[in-house]
Amino acid sequence: QVQLVESGGGSVQAGGSLTLSCASSGYTTNLYCMAWFRQVPGKEREGVAGINTYRNSWYADVERGRFAVSRVNANNTVFLRITNLKPDDTAMYYCAAHSYSGACSEYRANYIHWGQGTQVTVSS
């Protein structure tokens, strides 16, 4: 069993920055891919960014210059740094992970472990 717990969300003004963190626990020896998704009410959950154990990362249709994903393999913690926040970034941000080596992408169905989410609210 794997547990993922996100933290770092909050309410910020446009132009600000946040770093989201996702800590894992339980059977975490083979979390090949860890990623971030986000969701707003009434819309599908969408991929933001992810990274594998080799630190190869992917970014979905987001402004790559404002998003940066990183991880610490020693404790399978993943981070998402968001700068120059915009109101459109308002969403619940979810951490996700899976163990399928060779498949680290925004394909949501691959991810079998999910956190409860952390809310990010950006005001103009």
CSV table of C-alpha atoms in Angstrom, one decimal, residues 61-102:
chain,number,residue,atom,x,y,z
A,61,ASP,CA,0.2,21.7,-21.9
A,62,VAL,CA,1.4,24.2,-19.3
A,63,GLU,CA,3.8,27.1,-19.5
A,64,ARG,CA,7.0,25.2,-18.9
A,65,GLY,CA,8.8,28.3,-17.8
A,66,ARG,CA,6.5,28.6,-14.8
A,67,PHE,CA,6.4,25.0,-13.7
A,68,ALA,CA,9.3,22.9,-12.4
A,69,VAL,CA,9.0,19.3,-11.2
A,70,SER,CA,11.7,17.7,-9.1
A,71,ARG,CA,12.0,14.7,-6.8
A,72,VAL,CA,14.2,13.2,-4.1
A,73,ASN,CA,14.6,9.5,-4.9
A,74,ALA,CA,15.9,8.7,-1.4
A,75,ASN,CA,12.5,9.2,0.1
A,76,ASN,CA,10.3,9.3,-3.0
A,77,THR,CA,9.2,12.9,-2.5
A,78,VAL,CA,8.1,15.0,-5.5
A,79,PHE,CA,7.9,18.8,-5.7
A,80,LEU,CA,6.2,21.2,-8.1
A,81,ARG,CA,7.4,24.7,-8.1
A,82,ILE,CA,5.0,27.2,-9.7
A,83,THR,CA,6.1,30.8,-10.3
A,84,ASN,CA,4.2,33.8,-11.6
A,85,LEU,CA,1.0,32.3,-10.6
A,86,LYS,CA,-2.1,33.2,-12.6
A,87,PRO,CA,-5.8,32.9,-11.7
A,88,ASP,CA,-6.1,30.1,-14.2
A,89,ASP,CA,-3.8,28.0,-12.1
A,90,THR,CA,-6.5,27.8,-9.4
A,91,ALA,CA,-7.3,24.2,-9.0
A,92,MET,CA,-6.9,21.2,-6.7
A,93,TYR,CA,-3.4,19.7,-7.3
A,94,TYR,CA,-3.0,16.0,-6.9
A,95,CYS,CA,0.1,13.9,-6.6
A,96,ALA,CA,0.1,10.6,-8.4
A,97,ALA,CA,2.6,7.7,-8.8
A,98,HIS,CA,3.0,4.4,-10.5
A,99,SER,CA,5.7,1.7,-10.8
A,100,TYR,CA,5.6,0.9,-14.6
A,101,SER,CA,9.1,1.5,-15.7
A,102,GLY,CA,9.4,3.1,-19.1
